[in-house]
Amino acid sequence: MIEVKDVSFTYVNGVEALRGVSLTIRDGEFVAIMGQNGAGKTTLVKHFNGLLKPTRGEILVDGVNTRKVSVATLARKVGFVFQNPDHQLFCETVEDEVAFALRNFGFEEKTIKKRVAWALNLLDLTEYRETSPFMLSGGERKRVALASVLAWNPKVVILDEPTIGQDQKQKERLRQFIIQLTAQQKTVIIVTHDVEFVAECNPHVVLMAQGEIVAEGGAKQMLTNPDLVTKASIVPPQITQIFLELADLGLPTDLIDIHEAREALLNFLGVNS
Amino acid sequence: MSVFDGLRFRMVSSPIHRLDPRAKFFFVCVMFVIAVLFNQLLPLIVLFLIQMPLVFVAGVQREWIRSLRGALFLAVMIFVINFVFAYLSPGGIQGIEPPVDTLPEYLMLFENSFALTLRFVVLIESFSVFFLTTSPDHLGLALEQSHVPYEFCFAFTTAVRFVPVLAEEAQTIMDAQKARGLELERGNFIKRIRNYIPILIPLIVNAIRRSLELAETMESRAWGATEKRTNLYVLRLKKPDYVLVMMSILMLVLAVYVRLFLPVPPLVVILQI
Amino acid sequence: MAVIETKGLTYTYPSGKKRTLEDVSITIEKGEFVVLTGPSGCGKTTLCRCFNGLVPHFYGGKLEGDISVTGLRVSEHSIHELARHVGLVFQNPENQLFALFVEKDVAFGLENLGVPRDEIRKRVDWALQTTGIENLRERAPHELSGGQQQRVAIACVLAMQPDVMVLDEPTSFLDPSGAQKIFEVISELNKEMGITVVLVEHRLDLASRYSNHVLVMNEGRVVLDGEPREVFNSETARLIGVGVPKATRLSQVLEESGVDLGRVPVTSGEASHILKEVLRRD
């Protein structure tokens, strides 16, 4: 469980990135933190594995104050996948890359072998184990970065802007993968401004703007509320946009999914005919 | 990050900032030459004080003091080395008959070492005045108009432009690796240096990738289309610039005259200690 | 009049074993707003690089077939000659600005071309104004947000007064409001100034509103080429994993359930309009 208690954070250059943020993320929850660039999303999640320590307030990860332990200790529990895989890949082979963290954490060689094989298989990378990560395509590099974090089996997985530059198929693959992680009782936290992706995943949504939490709740409740969406400077999903226009016909406006939309329209037509 | 903060340029405006970099550079060169001409304390003190008003008019006292503080270690070294060596073989220093054993002789030795240290400080002072009051952009422009090949000027300004970007990138990479359990402070000396490999490799790879993209952009904007490149800005020497240049010339002439025809007595003698 | 025309364009990078472009034959007319899309690695970026001669002049490799842009055969003209006619805006805004002040960056291309100073001043002012960033004139690039940086990059290209502007995923690093602004600027350049636009984009929901010509690539080939409506509605688009706008998808799933809307919507605005008509009629 991650408890954020009235946390404020100011960067050395004086920029106040978080202002009195309180939030609780329960075990096994799937959370999307949304908002404009500069709203404080990434700053907030960098507190979860101790990369940043709050200027005021405190953060407890499973009851442990993040101020009191090292990043390496917290990282065992909280895995963080950065937005750009090129900010972390450096090994000669994909296999070494995935083993890097395991070696840092002092796993035994035998365990490392097993875990690397497991992670590579999970992300469909086994055929590249001997390949240099720099030879892979962008999408594949992203998967290597993900595998290198999942290898140590952290309880919480944070994904920073996982959909940036990804095409539809890659996004769908990512969505399936997240479902798989949540099925294993992992806490998954994504930082994103990709409304369509969130609409397809249906997580718990935290809306942020200017270093504060504007609102939190179910994806449907958050993304279909025009006021909240405007406050967080995002746009409603396309399906919602369509139905907000149809409100005066008496159709529901709280729709984000295409199949719900079809049902609603068929119902409406059925009633009328 | 604070290391890099000093390298960031700021848009400040003052009469000193507005001076033509070429005029300022001429002034700095004159200061340099005069400082080398003398090894007596008195003229060096004058040289040191003469530049103070520039610092205050430009309003860069804080930065200036910081740069002097940066030079402190070297200054102390210069002082100690000079003192020790002059003590061991004091021949050639005015008014000392080896071995050094009387108080006036000690004072003389002290003054001599102090003068040589002050010479170094004066050099640092004038260069820091120049760099603290000249935006890199102006400097690049001055280089360009002094018929330095454009490629060099371009490389210079672009390098300055990317200092903050690379600093930020280095921080992100460090965070990404720490999130994978890398502990920079762990292990003995050799191990600590090795700890930086996972940071250096992505940093270099990204810099290469970045420069390729920059090259692509330059090509797309007609880089090298014509030998006769034009420029949006042009530097023109104005009245204050001519004043500065004239003053510098006068100072130089005066200094050369004093050096050739007027013996400068040591301060110890003037004050009759 | 065709602004860009390719016939049987085939290309292999010097290091590549596989062909990145395979028999690409397309025609882009003057004033069109073209959206170029397709899964990652399909050759979109490479095709863009052909438009101003980066391929083959900068990258080398083997280019076969024919390509001419504003009547100039790319293989016979250098990149800087083509740069007067074709402007390229890339994905990462950060790597497109190299001066210390915005204004200086916008002037860069014109300086390279040796345009007289007065003319540079005029065109820089004009480009800044047109892209709505006059207030950023004296700012340093690292002080700007990604969206602002990308608008500066567009102004840089615009100042050179190109006939065609090619933008390679210009919004992928931006948030929705930043992206929206970019789209508005591009569409204005297209509508008001008649600049032909080629936009590479994954997020078709936002881009399709402005487009009148869509090209879909897959594995180096152009597999679909036509009006947005007809392209998005095709089975091929969905199968190769193009992010078909939800408005179009909705009309498709409705049709599967036996409801024919009569027209295929491309944007959410269109969809709600058509739905209103259909629902009122029933």
PDB file of C-alpha atoms in Angstrom, chain C residues 23-282:
ATOM      1  CA  ASP C  23       7.457   0.194 -55.074  1.00  0.00           C
ATOM      2  CA  VAL C  24       5.827   3.340 -53.690  1.00  0.00           C
ATOM      3  CA  SER C  25       3.799   5.237 -56.280  1.00  0.00           C
ATOM      4  CA  ILE C  26       1.824   8.186 -54.973  1.00  0.00           C
ATOM      5  CA  THR C  27       0.641  11.590 -56.112  1.00  0.00           C
ATOM      6  CA  ILE C  28       0.078  14.492 -53.752  1.00  0.00           C
ATOM      7  CA  GLU C  29      -1.741  17.474 -55.208  1.00  0.00           C
ATOM      8  CA  LYS C  30      -1.096  21.101 -54.381  1.00  0.00           C
ATOM      9  CA  GLY C  31      -2.964  22.300 -51.293  1.00  0.00           C
ATOM     10  CA  GLU C  32      -3.803  18.856 -49.985  1.00  0.00           C
ATOM     11  CA  PHE C  33      -3.644  17.939 -46.291  1.00  0.00           C
ATOM     12  CA  VAL C  34      -2.261  14.426 -46.361  1.00  0.00           C
ATOM     13  CA  VAL C  35      -2.169  12.144 -43.338  1.00  0.00           C
ATOM     14  CA  LEU C  36       0.440   9.410 -43.643  1.00  0.00           C
ATOM     15  CA  THR C  37       0.030   6.561 -41.186  1.00  0.00           C
ATOM     16  CA  GLY C  38       0.848   2.919 -40.554  1.00  0.00           C
ATOM     17  CA  PRO C  39       2.370   0.714 -37.862  1.00  0.00           C
ATOM     18  CA  SER C  40       5.819   1.529 -36.402  1.00  0.00           C
ATOM     19  CA  GLY C  41       8.644   0.639 -38.747  1.00  0.00           C
ATOM     20  CA  CYS C  42       6.488   0.645 -41.879  1.00  0.00           C
ATOM     21  CA  GLY C  43       8.667   3.186 -43.718  1.00  0.00           C
ATOM     22  CA  LYS C  44       6.736   6.410 -43.083  1.00  0.00           C
ATOM     23  CA  THR C  45       9.733   8.327 -41.800  1.00  0.00           C
ATOM     24  CA  THR C  46      11.907   7.086 -44.648  1.00  0.00           C
ATOM     25  CA  LEU C  47       9.359   8.261 -47.205  1.00  0.00           C
ATOM     26  CA  CYS C  48       9.355  11.712 -45.554  1.00  0.00           C
ATOM     27  CA  ARG C  49      13.136  11.801 -45.831  1.00  0.00           C
ATOM     28  CA  CYS C  50      12.797  11.239 -49.592  1.00  0.00           C
ATOM     29  CA  PHE C  51      10.654  14.357 -49.939  1.00  0.00           C
ATOM     30  CA  ASN C  52      13.533  16.759 -49.264  1.00  0.00           C
ATOM     31  CA  GLY C  53      16.407  14.600 -50.404  1.00  0.00           C
ATOM     32  CA  LEU C  54      17.745  13.462 -46.995  1.00  0.00           C
ATOM     33  CA  VAL C  55      17.272  10.115 -48.682  1.00  0.00           C
ATOM     34  CA  PRO C  56      19.460   9.496 -50.635  1.00  0.00           C
ATOM     35  CA  HIS C  57      21.815  12.522 -50.290  1.00  0.00           C
ATOM     36  CA  PHE C  58      22.322  12.422 -46.502  1.00  0.00           C
ATOM     37  CA  TYR C  59      21.710   8.744 -45.801  1.00  0.00           C
ATOM     38  CA  GLY C  60      23.234   7.165 -48.904  1.00  0.00           C
ATOM     39  CA  GLY C  61      21.830   3.764 -49.810  1.00  0.00           C
ATOM     40  CA  LYS C  62      20.145   2.629 -52.958  1.00  0.00           C
ATOM     41  CA  LEU C  63      17.193   4.593 -54.324  1.00  0.00           C
ATOM     42  CA  GLU C  64      15.372   3.268 -57.357  1.00  0.00           C
ATOM     43  CA  GLY C  65      12.337   4.562 -59.164  1.00  0.00           C
ATOM     44  CA  ASP C  66      11.360   8.160 -59.596  1.00  0.00           C
ATOM     45  CA  ILE C  67      10.483  10.983 -57.225  1.00  0.00           C
ATOM     46  CA  SER C  68       9.945  14.629 -58.002  1.00  0.00           C
ATOM     47  CA  VAL C  69       8.905  17.365 -55.613  1.00  0.00           C
ATOM     48  CA  THR C  70       7.518  20.665 -56.917  1.00  0.00           C
ATOM     49  CA  GLY C  71       8.767  19.588 -60.303  1.00  0.00           C
ATOM     50  CA  LEU C  72      12.352  18.959 -59.161  1.00  0.00           C
ATOM     51  CA  ARG C  73      13.765  15.468 -59.438  1.00  0.00           C
ATOM     52  CA  VAL C  74      15.057  14.700 -55.953  1.00  0.00           C
ATOM     53  CA  SER C  75      17.996  12.641 -57.180  1.00  0.00           C
ATOM     54  CA  GLU C  76      19.297  15.592 -59.216  1.00  0.00           C
ATOM     55  CA  HIS C  77      18.949  18.361 -56.644  1.00  0.00           C
ATOM     56  CA  SER C  78      20.781  18.889 -53.383  1.00  0.00           C
ATOM     57  CA  ILE C  79      19.065  19.006 -50.002  1.00  0.00           C
ATOM     58  CA  HIS C  80      19.525  22.758 -49.658  1.00  0.00           C
ATOM     59  CA  GLU C  81      17.925  23.407 -53.043  1.00  0.00           C
ATOM     60  CA  LEU C  82      14.964  21.247 -52.058  1.00  0.00           C
ATOM     61  CA  ALA C  83      14.846  22.945 -48.637  1.00  0.00           C
ATOM     62  CA  ARG C  84      13.471  26.082 -50.275  1.00  0.00           C
ATOM     63  CA  HIS C  85      10.429  24.117 -51.390  1.00  0.00           C
ATOM     64  CA  VAL C  86       9.989  21.436 -48.744  1.00  0.00           C
ATOM     65  CA  GLY C  87      10.160  22.011 -44.995  1.00  0.00           C
ATOM     66  CA  LEU C  88      10.597  19.095 -42.598  1.00  0.00           C
ATOM     67  CA  VAL C  89       9.496  19.149 -38.965  1.00  0.00           C
ATOM     68  CA  PHE C  90      10.647  16.200 -36.880  1.00  0.00           C
ATOM     69  CA  GLN C  91       9.307  14.280 -33.909  1.00  0.00           C
ATOM     70  CA  ASN C  92      11.561  15.508 -31.117  1.00  0.00           C
ATOM     71  CA  PRO C  93      11.212  19.265 -30.674  1.00  0.00           C
ATOM     72  CA  GLU C  94      14.308  19.469 -28.520  1.00  0.00           C
ATOM     73  CA  ASN C  95      16.642  18.382 -31.292  1.00  0.00           C
ATOM     74  CA  GLN C  96      15.441  20.902 -33.831  1.00  0.00           C
ATOM     75  CA  LEU C  97      16.490  24.063 -32.048  1.00  0.00           C
ATOM     76  CA  PHE C  98      20.154  24.921 -31.792  1.00  0.00           C
ATOM     77  CA  ALA C  99      20.345  28.654 -31.221  1.00  0.00           C
ATOM     78  CA  LEU C 100      20.220  30.318 -27.823  1.00  0.00           C
ATOM     79  CA  PHE C 101      17.180  32.416 -28.664  1.00  0.00           C
ATOM     80  CA  VAL C 102      14.002  31.559 -30.515  1.00  0.00           C
ATOM     81  CA  GLU C 103      14.325  34.395 -33.003  1.00  0.00           C
ATOM     82  CA  LYS C 104      17.812  33.324 -34.023  1.00  0.00           C
ATOM     83  CA  ASP C 105      16.610  29.784 -34.652  1.00  0.00           C
ATOM     84  CA  VAL C 106      13.803  30.967 -36.887  1.00  0.00           C
ATOM     85  CA  ALA C 107      16.334  32.968 -38.880  1.00  0.00           C
ATOM     86  CA  PHE C 108      18.737  30.024 -39.259  1.00  0.00           C
ATOM     87  CA  GLY C 109      17.463  28.677 -42.584  1.00  0.00           C
ATOM     88  CA  LEU C 110      17.275  32.111 -44.168  1.00  0.00           C
ATOM     89  CA  GLU C 111      20.798  32.932 -43.009  1.00  0.00           C
ATOM     90  CA  ASN C 112      22.009  29.749 -44.631  1.00  0.00           C
ATOM     91  CA  LEU C 113      20.360  30.766 -47.876  1.00  0.00           C
ATOM     92  CA  GLY C 114      22.080  34.146 -47.737  1.00  0.00           C
ATOM     93  CA  VAL C 115      18.854  36.150 -47.642  1.00  0.00           C
ATOM     94  CA  PRO C 116      19.519  39.879 -46.986  1.00  0.00           C
ATOM     95  CA  ARG C 117      19.157  40.999 -43.363  1.00  0.00           C
ATOM     96  CA  ASP C 118      16.069  43.203 -43.813  1.00  0.00           C
ATOM     97  CA  GLU C 119      14.264  40.405 -45.571  1.00  0.00           C
ATOM     98  CA  ILE C 120      15.230  37.941 -42.805  1.00  0.00           C
ATOM     99  CA  ARG C 121      13.856  40.319 -40.170  1.00  0.00           C
ATOM    100  CA  LYS C 122      10.571  40.626 -42.053  1.00  0.00           C
ATOM    101  CA  ARG C 123      10.137  36.918 -42.613  1.00  0.00           C
ATOM    102  CA  VAL C 124      11.107  35.982 -39.048  1.00  0.00           C
ATOM    103  CA  ASP C 125       8.516  38.407 -37.687  1.00  0.00           C
ATOM    104  CA  TRP C 126       5.946  37.040 -40.063  1.00  0.00           C
ATOM    105  CA  ALA C 127       6.680  33.398 -39.167  1.00  0.00           C
ATOM    106  CA  LEU C 128       6.547  34.118 -35.435  1.00  0.00           C
ATOM    107  CA  GLN C 129       3.264  35.935 -35.841  1.00  0.00           C
ATOM    108  CA  THR C 130       1.683  33.244 -37.997  1.00  0.00           C
ATOM    109  CA  THR C 131       2.515  30.527 -35.492  1.00  0.00           C
ATOM    110  CA  GLY C 132       1.396  32.713 -32.578  1.00  0.00           C
ATOM    111  CA  ILE C 133       4.696  32.782 -30.691  1.00  0.00           C
ATOM    112  CA  GLU C 134       5.796  36.415 -30.984  1.00  0.00           C
ATOM    113  CA  ASN C 135       5.981  36.570 -27.204  1.00  0.00           C
ATOM    114  CA  LEU C 136       8.638  33.827 -27.163  1.00  0.00           C
ATOM    115  CA  ARG C 137      10.989  35.726 -29.482  1.00  0.00           C
ATOM    116  CA  GLU C 138      13.770  36.259 -26.933  1.00  0.00           C
ATOM    117  CA  ARG C 139      13.354  33.128 -24.872  1.00  0.00           C
ATOM    118  CA  ALA C 140      15.906  30.333 -24.692  1.00  0.00           C
ATOM    119  CA  PRO C 141      14.722  26.975 -26.054  1.00  0.00           C
ATOM    120  CA  HIS C 142      15.208  25.137 -22.746  1.00  0.00           C
ATOM    121  CA  GLU C 143      12.763  27.501 -21.067  1.00  0.00           C
ATOM    122  CA  LEU C 144       9.938  26.439 -23.381  1.00  0.00           C
ATOM    123  CA  SER C 145       7.433  23.596 -23.064  1.00  0.00           C
ATOM    124  CA  GLY C 146       7.501  20.825 -25.668  1.00  0.00           C
ATOM    125  CA  GLY C 147       4.487  22.290 -27.425  1.00  0.00           C
ATOM    126  CA  GLN C 148       6.078  25.724 -27.618  1.00  0.00           C
ATOM    127  CA  GLN C 149       9.338  24.237 -28.892  1.00  0.00           C
ATOM    128  CA  GLN C 150       7.476  22.393 -31.620  1.00  0.00           C
ATOM    129  CA  ARG C 151       5.733  25.598 -32.684  1.00  0.00           C
ATOM    130  CA  VAL C 152       9.133  27.254 -32.909  1.00  0.00           C
ATOM    131  CA  ALA C 153      10.295  24.372 -35.115  1.00  0.00           C
ATOM    132  CA  ILE C 154       7.307  24.981 -37.387  1.00  0.00           C
ATOM    133  CA  ALA C 155       8.087  28.709 -37.505  1.00  0.00           C
ATOM    134  CA  CYS C 156      11.688  27.853 -38.467  1.00  0.00           C
ATOM    135  CA  VAL C 157      10.460  25.915 -41.474  1.00  0.00           C
ATOM    136  CA  LEU C 158       7.708  28.387 -42.283  1.00  0.00           C
ATOM    137  CA  ALA C 159      10.147  31.308 -42.481  1.00  0.00           C
ATOM    138  CA  MET C 160      11.688  29.617 -45.511  1.00  0.00           C
ATOM    139  CA  GLN C 161       8.274  29.868 -47.229  1.00  0.00           C
ATOM    140  CA  PRO C 162       8.082  26.295 -48.460  1.00  0.00           C
ATOM    141  CA  ASP C 163       5.409  24.953 -50.815  1.00  0.00           C
ATOM    142  CA  VAL C 164       5.185  21.721 -48.868  1.00  0.00           C
ATOM    143  CA  MET C 165       5.481  21.118 -45.159  1.00  0.00           C
ATOM    144  CA  VAL C 166       6.223  17.584 -43.997  1.00  0.00           C
ATOM    145  CA  LEU C 167       5.720  16.855 -40.293  1.00  0.00           C
ATOM    146  CA  ASP C 168       6.908  13.542 -38.867  1.00  0.00           C
ATOM    147  CA  GLU C 169       4.820  12.732 -35.760  1.00  0.00           C
ATOM    148  CA  PRO C 170       5.165  16.291 -34.471  1.00  0.00           C
ATOM    149  CA  THR C 171       2.851  15.757 -31.519  1.00  0.00           C
ATOM    150  CA  SER C 172       3.932  12.409 -30.127  1.00  0.00           C
ATOM    151  CA  PHE C 173       5.823  13.961 -27.179  1.00  0.00           C
ATOM    152  CA  LEU C 174       3.098  16.518 -26.457  1.00  0.00           C
ATOM    153  CA  ASP C 175       0.063  16.457 -24.223  1.00  0.00           C
ATOM    154  CA  PRO C 176      -3.428  16.819 -25.735  1.00  0.00           C
ATOM    155  CA  SER C 177      -3.637  20.588 -25.393  1.00  0.00           C
ATOM    156  CA  GLY C 178      -0.150  21.052 -26.867  1.00  0.00           C
ATOM    157  CA  ALA C 179      -1.005  18.684 -29.712  1.00  0.00           C
ATOM    158  CA  GLN C 180      -4.279  20.468 -30.406  1.00  0.00           C
ATOM    159  CA  LYS C 181      -2.466  23.796 -30.839  1.00  0.00           C
ATOM    160  CA  ILE C 182      -0.012  22.250 -33.277  1.00  0.00           C
ATOM    161  CA  PHE C 183      -2.842  20.816 -35.359  1.00  0.00           C
ATOM    162  CA  GLU C 184      -4.565  24.197 -35.429  1.00  0.00           C
ATOM    163  CA  VAL C 185      -1.412  25.938 -36.603  1.00  0.00           C
ATOM    164  CA  ILE C 186      -0.803  23.360 -39.319  1.00  0.00           C
ATOM    165  CA  SER C 187      -4.380  23.458 -40.544  1.00  0.00           C
ATOM    166  CA  GLU C 188      -4.246  27.242 -40.742  1.00  0.00           C
ATOM    167  CA  LEU C 189      -1.094  27.123 -42.837  1.00  0.00           C
ATOM    168  CA  ASN C 190      -2.846  24.680 -45.112  1.00  0.00           C
ATOM    169  CA  LYS C 191      -6.128  26.564 -45.385  1.00  0.00           C
ATOM    170  CA  GLU C 192      -5.005  30.182 -45.317  1.00  0.00           C
ATOM    171  CA  MET C 193      -1.720  29.901 -47.152  1.00  0.00           C
ATOM    172  CA  GLY C 194      -2.349  26.930 -49.357  1.00  0.00           C
ATOM    173  CA  ILE C 195       0.755  25.126 -48.108  1.00  0.00           C
ATOM    174  CA  THR C 196       0.582  21.436 -48.928  1.00  0.00           C
ATOM    175  CA  VAL C 197       0.836  19.442 -45.694  1.00  0.00           C
ATOM    176  CA  VAL C 198       2.048  15.887 -45.213  1.00  0.00           C
ATOM    177  CA  LEU C 199       1.477  14.817 -41.609  1.00  0.00           C
ATOM    178  CA  VAL C 200       2.714  11.526 -40.204  1.00  0.00           C
ATOM    179  CA  GLU C 201       0.481  10.576 -37.308  1.00  0.00           C
ATOM    180  CA  HIS C 202      -0.714   7.666 -35.198  1.00  0.00           C
ATOM    181  CA  ARG C 203      -3.469   9.601 -33.441  1.00  0.00           C
ATOM    182  CA  LEU C 204      -5.897   9.719 -36.325  1.00  0.00           C
ATOM    183  CA  ASP C 205      -8.826  10.943 -34.245  1.00  0.00           C
ATOM    184  CA  LEU C 206      -7.171  14.356 -33.937  1.00  0.00           C
ATOM    185  CA  ALA C 207      -5.583  14.563 -37.376  1.00  0.00           C
ATOM    186  CA  SER C 208      -8.440  13.266 -39.508  1.00  0.00           C
ATOM    187  CA  ARG C 209     -10.547  16.370 -38.942  1.00  0.00           C
ATOM    188  CA  TYR C 210      -8.224  18.406 -41.140  1.00  0.00           C
ATOM    189  CA  SER C 211      -7.229  15.842 -43.714  1.00  0.00           C
ATOM    190  CA  ASN C 212      -8.557  15.225 -47.198  1.00  0.00           C
ATOM    191  CA  HIS C 213      -6.146  12.516 -48.284  1.00  0.00           C
ATOM    192  CA  VAL C 214      -4.900   9.532 -46.286  1.00  0.00           C
ATOM    193  CA  LEU C 215      -2.012   7.211 -47.096  1.00  0.00           C
ATOM    194  CA  VAL C 216      -1.543   4.014 -45.127  1.00  0.00           C
ATOM    195  CA  MET C 217       1.779   2.187 -45.283  1.00  0.00           C
ATOM    196  CA  ASN C 218       2.675  -1.305 -44.186  1.00  0.00           C
ATOM    197  CA  GLU C 219       6.024  -3.056 -44.562  1.00  0.00           C
ATOM    198  CA  GLY C 220       7.394  -0.450 -46.948  1.00  0.00           C
ATOM    199  CA  ARG C 221       4.411  -0.353 -49.263  1.00  0.00           C
ATOM    200  CA  VAL C 222       1.541   2.064 -49.579  1.00  0.00           C
ATOM    201  CA  VAL C 223      -1.441  -0.190 -49.004  1.00  0.00           C
ATOM    202  CA  LEU C 224      -4.262   2.349 -48.891  1.00  0.00           C
ATOM    203  CA  ASP C 225      -4.486   5.687 -50.678  1.00  0.00           C
ATOM    204  CA  GLY C 226      -7.610   7.800 -50.808  1.00  0.00           C
ATOM    205  CA  GLU C 227     -10.227   9.845 -48.982  1.00  0.00           C
ATOM    206  CA  PRO C 228     -10.182   9.522 -45.165  1.00  0.00           C
ATOM    207  CA  ARG C 229     -13.704   8.089 -45.107  1.00  0.00           C
ATOM    208  CA  GLU C 230     -12.994   5.340 -47.546  1.00  0.00           C
ATOM    209  CA  VAL C 231      -9.561   4.511 -46.097  1.00  0.00           C
ATOM    210  CA  PHE C 232     -10.640   4.366 -42.445  1.00  0.00           C
ATOM    211  CA  ASN C 233     -13.676   2.310 -43.309  1.00  0.00           C
ATOM    212  CA  SER C 234     -11.654  -0.335 -45.120  1.00  0.00           C
ATOM    213  CA  GLU C 235     -11.062  -3.702 -43.522  1.00  0.00           C
ATOM    214  CA  THR C 236      -7.330  -3.512 -44.368  1.00  0.00           C
ATOM    215  CA  ALA C 237      -6.795  -0.438 -42.182  1.00  0.00           C
ATOM    216  CA  ARG C 238      -8.140  -2.206 -39.116  1.00  0.00           C
ATOM    217  CA  LEU C 239      -6.292  -5.449 -39.795  1.00  0.00           C
ATOM    218  CA  ILE C 240      -2.830  -3.906 -40.052  1.00  0.00           C
ATOM    219  CA  GLY C 241      -3.423  -2.090 -36.781  1.00  0.00           C
ATOM    220  CA  VAL C 242      -4.120   1.473 -37.845  1.00  0.00           C
ATOM    221  CA  GLY C 243      -5.778   3.401 -35.030  1.00  0.00           C
ATOM    222  CA  VAL C 244      -9.041   3.965 -36.890  1.00  0.00           C
ATOM    223  CA  PRO C 245     -10.979   6.897 -35.354  1.00  0.00           C
ATOM    224  CA  LYS C 246     -13.576   5.738 -32.841  1.00  0.00           C
ATOM    225  CA  ALA C 247     -16.301   7.572 -34.791  1.00  0.00           C
ATOM    226  CA  THR C 248     -15.634   5.333 -37.788  1.00  0.00           C
ATOM    227  CA  ARG C 249     -15.370   2.234 -35.599  1.00  0.00           C
ATOM    228  CA  LEU C 250     -18.707   3.038 -33.978  1.00  0.00           C
ATOM    229  CA  SER C 251     -20.458   3.219 -37.340  1.00  0.00           C
ATOM    230  CA  GLN C 252     -18.839  -0.110 -38.229  1.00  0.00           C
ATOM    231  CA  VAL C 253     -20.005  -1.927 -35.098  1.00  0.00           C
ATOM    232  CA  LEU C 254     -23.474  -0.440 -35.557  1.00  0.00           C
ATOM    233  CA  GLU C 255     -23.564  -1.730 -39.091  1.00  0.00           C
ATOM    234  CA  GLU C 256     -22.594  -5.183 -37.839  1.00  0.00           C
ATOM    235  CA  SER C 257     -25.639  -4.975 -35.573  1.00  0.00           C
ATOM    236  CA  GLY C 258     -27.837  -4.061 -38.510  1.00  0.00           C
ATOM    237  CA  VAL C 259     -27.984  -0.283 -38.117  1.00  0.00           C
ATOM    238  CA  ASP C 260     -26.857   1.607 -41.228  1.00  0.00           C
ATOM    239  CA  LEU C 261     -26.068   5.259 -40.618  1.00  0.00           C
ATOM    240  CA  GLY C 262     -25.991   5.965 -44.327  1.00  0.00           C
ATOM    241  CA  ARG C 263     -22.703   7.861 -44.075  1.00  0.00           C
ATOM    242  CA  VAL C 264     -19.368   6.960 -42.500  1.00  0.00           C
ATOM    243  CA  PRO C 265     -18.237   9.537 -39.924  1.00  0.00           C
ATOM    244  CA  VAL C 266     -14.543  10.322 -39.460  1.00  0.00           C
ATOM    245  CA  THR C 267     -14.600  12.760 -36.539  1.00  0.00           C
ATOM    246  CA  SER C 268     -16.641  12.728 -33.333  1.00  0.00           C
ATOM    247  CA  GLY C 269     -18.391  15.910 -34.462  1.00  0.00           C
ATOM    248  CA  GLU C 270     -19.535  14.224 -37.648  1.00  0.00           C
ATOM    249  CA  ALA C 271     -20.565  11.112 -35.750  1.00  0.00           C
ATOM    250  CA  SER C 272     -22.807  12.981 -33.336  1.00  0.00           C
ATOM    251  CA  HIS C 273     -24.283  14.957 -36.230  1.00  0.00           C
ATOM    252  CA  ILE C 274     -25.117  11.839 -38.244  1.00  0.00           C
ATOM    253  CA  LEU C 275     -26.390  10.012 -35.163  1.00  0.00           C
ATOM    254  CA  LYS C 276     -28.664  12.907 -34.299  1.00  0.00           C
ATOM    255  CA  GLU C 277     -30.225  12.758 -37.733  1.00  0.00           C
ATOM    256  CA  VAL C 278     -30.671   8.989 -37.617  1.00  0.00           C
ATOM    257  CA  LEU C 279     -32.025   8.947 -34.072  1.00  0.00           C
ATOM    258  CA  ARG C 280     -34.474  11.795 -34.709  1.00  0.00           C
ATOM    259  CA  ARG C 281     -35.703  10.142 -37.903  1.00  0.00           C
ATOM    260  CA  ASP C 282     -36.524   6.912 -36.145  1.00  0.00           C
TER     261      ASP C 282
END
